[in-house]
PDB file of C-alpha atoms in Angstrom:
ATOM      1  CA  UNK A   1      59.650  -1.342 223.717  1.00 92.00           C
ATOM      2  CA  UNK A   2      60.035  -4.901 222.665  1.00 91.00           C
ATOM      3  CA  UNK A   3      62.879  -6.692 221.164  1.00 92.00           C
ATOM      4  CA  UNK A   4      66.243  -8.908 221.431  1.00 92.00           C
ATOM      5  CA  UNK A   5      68.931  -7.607 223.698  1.00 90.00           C
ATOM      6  CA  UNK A   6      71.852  -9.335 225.698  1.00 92.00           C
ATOM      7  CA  UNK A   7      72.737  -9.024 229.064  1.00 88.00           C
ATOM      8  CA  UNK A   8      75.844  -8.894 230.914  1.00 85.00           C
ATOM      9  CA  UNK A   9      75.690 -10.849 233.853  1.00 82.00           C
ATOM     10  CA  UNK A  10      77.963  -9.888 236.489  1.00 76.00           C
ATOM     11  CA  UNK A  11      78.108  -6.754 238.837  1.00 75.00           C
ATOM     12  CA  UNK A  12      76.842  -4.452 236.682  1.00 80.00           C
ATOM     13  CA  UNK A  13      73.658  -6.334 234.813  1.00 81.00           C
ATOM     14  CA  UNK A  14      73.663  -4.162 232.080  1.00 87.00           C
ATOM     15  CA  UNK A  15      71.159  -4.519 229.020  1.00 89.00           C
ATOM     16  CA  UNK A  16      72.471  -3.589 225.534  1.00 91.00           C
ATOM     17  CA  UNK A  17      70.940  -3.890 222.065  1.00 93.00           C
ATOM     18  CA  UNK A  18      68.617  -1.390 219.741  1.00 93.00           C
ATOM     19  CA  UNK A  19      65.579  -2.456 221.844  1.00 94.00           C
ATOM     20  CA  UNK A  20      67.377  -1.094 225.083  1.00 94.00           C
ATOM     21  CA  UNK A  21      68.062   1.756 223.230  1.00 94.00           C
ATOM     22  CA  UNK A  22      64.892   2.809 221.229  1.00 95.00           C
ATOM     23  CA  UNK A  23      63.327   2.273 224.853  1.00 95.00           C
ATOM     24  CA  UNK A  24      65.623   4.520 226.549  1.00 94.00           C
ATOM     25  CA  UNK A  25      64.563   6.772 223.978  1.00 95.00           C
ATOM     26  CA  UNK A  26      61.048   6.759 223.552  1.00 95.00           C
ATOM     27  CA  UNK A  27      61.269   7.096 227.553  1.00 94.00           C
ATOM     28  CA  UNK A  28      62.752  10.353 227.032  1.00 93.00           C
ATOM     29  CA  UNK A  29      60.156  10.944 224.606  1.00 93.00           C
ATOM     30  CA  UNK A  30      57.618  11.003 227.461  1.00 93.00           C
ATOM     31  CA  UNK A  31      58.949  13.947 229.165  1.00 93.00           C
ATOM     32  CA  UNK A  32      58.528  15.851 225.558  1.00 93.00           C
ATOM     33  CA  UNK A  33      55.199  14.607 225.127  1.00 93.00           C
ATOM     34  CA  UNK A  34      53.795  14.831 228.499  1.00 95.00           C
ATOM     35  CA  UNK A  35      52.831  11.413 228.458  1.00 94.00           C
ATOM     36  CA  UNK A  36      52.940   8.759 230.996  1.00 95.00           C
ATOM     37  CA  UNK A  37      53.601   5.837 228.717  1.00 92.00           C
ATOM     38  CA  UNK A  38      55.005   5.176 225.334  1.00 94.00           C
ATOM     39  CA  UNK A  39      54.860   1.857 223.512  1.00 92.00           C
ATOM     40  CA  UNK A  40      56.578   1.084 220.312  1.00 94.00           C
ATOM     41  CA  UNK A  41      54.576  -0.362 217.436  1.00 91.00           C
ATOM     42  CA  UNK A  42      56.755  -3.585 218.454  1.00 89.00           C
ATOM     43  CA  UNK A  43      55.186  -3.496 222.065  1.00 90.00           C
ATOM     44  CA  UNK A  44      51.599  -2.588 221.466  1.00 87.00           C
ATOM     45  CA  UNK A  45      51.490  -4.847 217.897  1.00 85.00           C
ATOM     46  CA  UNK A  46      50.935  -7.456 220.943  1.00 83.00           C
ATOM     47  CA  UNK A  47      48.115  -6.084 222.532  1.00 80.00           C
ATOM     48  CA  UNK A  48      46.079  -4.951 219.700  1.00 70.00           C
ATOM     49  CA  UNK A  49      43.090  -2.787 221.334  1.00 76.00           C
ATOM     50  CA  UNK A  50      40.896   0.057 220.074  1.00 76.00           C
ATOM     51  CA  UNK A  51      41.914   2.233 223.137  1.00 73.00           C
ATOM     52  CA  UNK A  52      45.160   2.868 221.343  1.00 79.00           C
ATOM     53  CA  UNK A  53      44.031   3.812 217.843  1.00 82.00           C
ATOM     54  CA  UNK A  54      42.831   7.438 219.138  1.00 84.00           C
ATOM     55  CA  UNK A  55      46.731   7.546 220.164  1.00 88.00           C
ATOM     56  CA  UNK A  56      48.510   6.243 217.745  1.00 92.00           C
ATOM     57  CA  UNK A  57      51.074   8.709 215.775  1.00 94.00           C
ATOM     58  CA  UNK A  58      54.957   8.765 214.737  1.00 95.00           C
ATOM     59  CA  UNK A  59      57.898  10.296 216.172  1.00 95.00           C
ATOM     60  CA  UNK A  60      61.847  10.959 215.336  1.00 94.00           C
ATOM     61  CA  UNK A  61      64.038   9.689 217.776  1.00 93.00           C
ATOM     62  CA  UNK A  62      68.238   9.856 217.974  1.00 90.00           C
ATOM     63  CA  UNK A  63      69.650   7.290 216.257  1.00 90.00           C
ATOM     64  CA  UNK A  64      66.829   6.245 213.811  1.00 91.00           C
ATOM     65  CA  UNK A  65      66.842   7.555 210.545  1.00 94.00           C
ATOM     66  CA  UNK A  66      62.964   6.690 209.778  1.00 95.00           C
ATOM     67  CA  UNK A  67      59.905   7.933 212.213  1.00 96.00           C
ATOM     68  CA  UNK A  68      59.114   5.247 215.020  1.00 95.00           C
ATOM     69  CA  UNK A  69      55.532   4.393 215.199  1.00 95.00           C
ATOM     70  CA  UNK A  70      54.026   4.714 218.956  1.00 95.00           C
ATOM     71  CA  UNK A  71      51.379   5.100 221.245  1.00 93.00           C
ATOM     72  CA  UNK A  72      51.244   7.498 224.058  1.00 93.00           C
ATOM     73  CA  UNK A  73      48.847   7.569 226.535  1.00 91.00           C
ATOM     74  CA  UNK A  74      48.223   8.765 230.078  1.00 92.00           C
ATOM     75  CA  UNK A  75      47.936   6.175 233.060  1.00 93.00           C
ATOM     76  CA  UNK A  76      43.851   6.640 232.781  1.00 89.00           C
ATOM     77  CA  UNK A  77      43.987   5.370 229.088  1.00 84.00           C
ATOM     78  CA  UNK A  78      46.085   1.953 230.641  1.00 85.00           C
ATOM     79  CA  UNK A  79      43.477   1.753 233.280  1.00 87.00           C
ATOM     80  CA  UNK A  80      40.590   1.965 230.993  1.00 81.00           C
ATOM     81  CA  UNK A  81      42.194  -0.628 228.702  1.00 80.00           C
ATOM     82  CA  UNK A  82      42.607  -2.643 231.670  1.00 82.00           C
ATOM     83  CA  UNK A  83      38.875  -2.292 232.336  1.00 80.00           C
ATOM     84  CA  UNK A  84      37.920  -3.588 228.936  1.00 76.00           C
ATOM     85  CA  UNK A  85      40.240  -6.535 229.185  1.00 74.00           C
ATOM     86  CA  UNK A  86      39.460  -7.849 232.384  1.00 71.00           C
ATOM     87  CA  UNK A  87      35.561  -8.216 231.801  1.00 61.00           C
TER      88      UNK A  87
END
């Protein structure tokens, strides 16, 4: 996920916010989906690619009252989007 969140700098170096939280989520979400990795429409709005498209659906998560737009993909969809990008 992408977003704004603050950190507390001291022993603990904890992040707080709704981005650390809808990622905490949609990390979850993996397990459920069997997926390796989730991005939010916030993440993957910055890497536009057609890879994702076949991927692309929405999901509920705790906490949110509308569906969260994703992708989720296995670690052999990254690499083949990292293929395409690094010709």
């Amino acid at each position: 996920n992408t977003g704004h969140a603050a950190l507390d700098i001291g022993v603990q170096n904890t992040a707080m916010g709704d981005a650390v939280n809808l990622a905490f989520r949609l990390e979850d979400q993996s397990k459920v989906l069997g997926k390796n990795v989730i991005l939010s429409e916030y993440s993957y709005q910055h890497i536009p690619n057609p890879v994702w498209d076949d991927h692309k659906t929405q999901i509920y998560v705790k906490g949110k009252k509308d569906p969260i737009p994703i992708v989720s993909v296995d670690f052999a969809d990254v690499e083949k989007y990292l293929k395409i990008n690094s010709l």
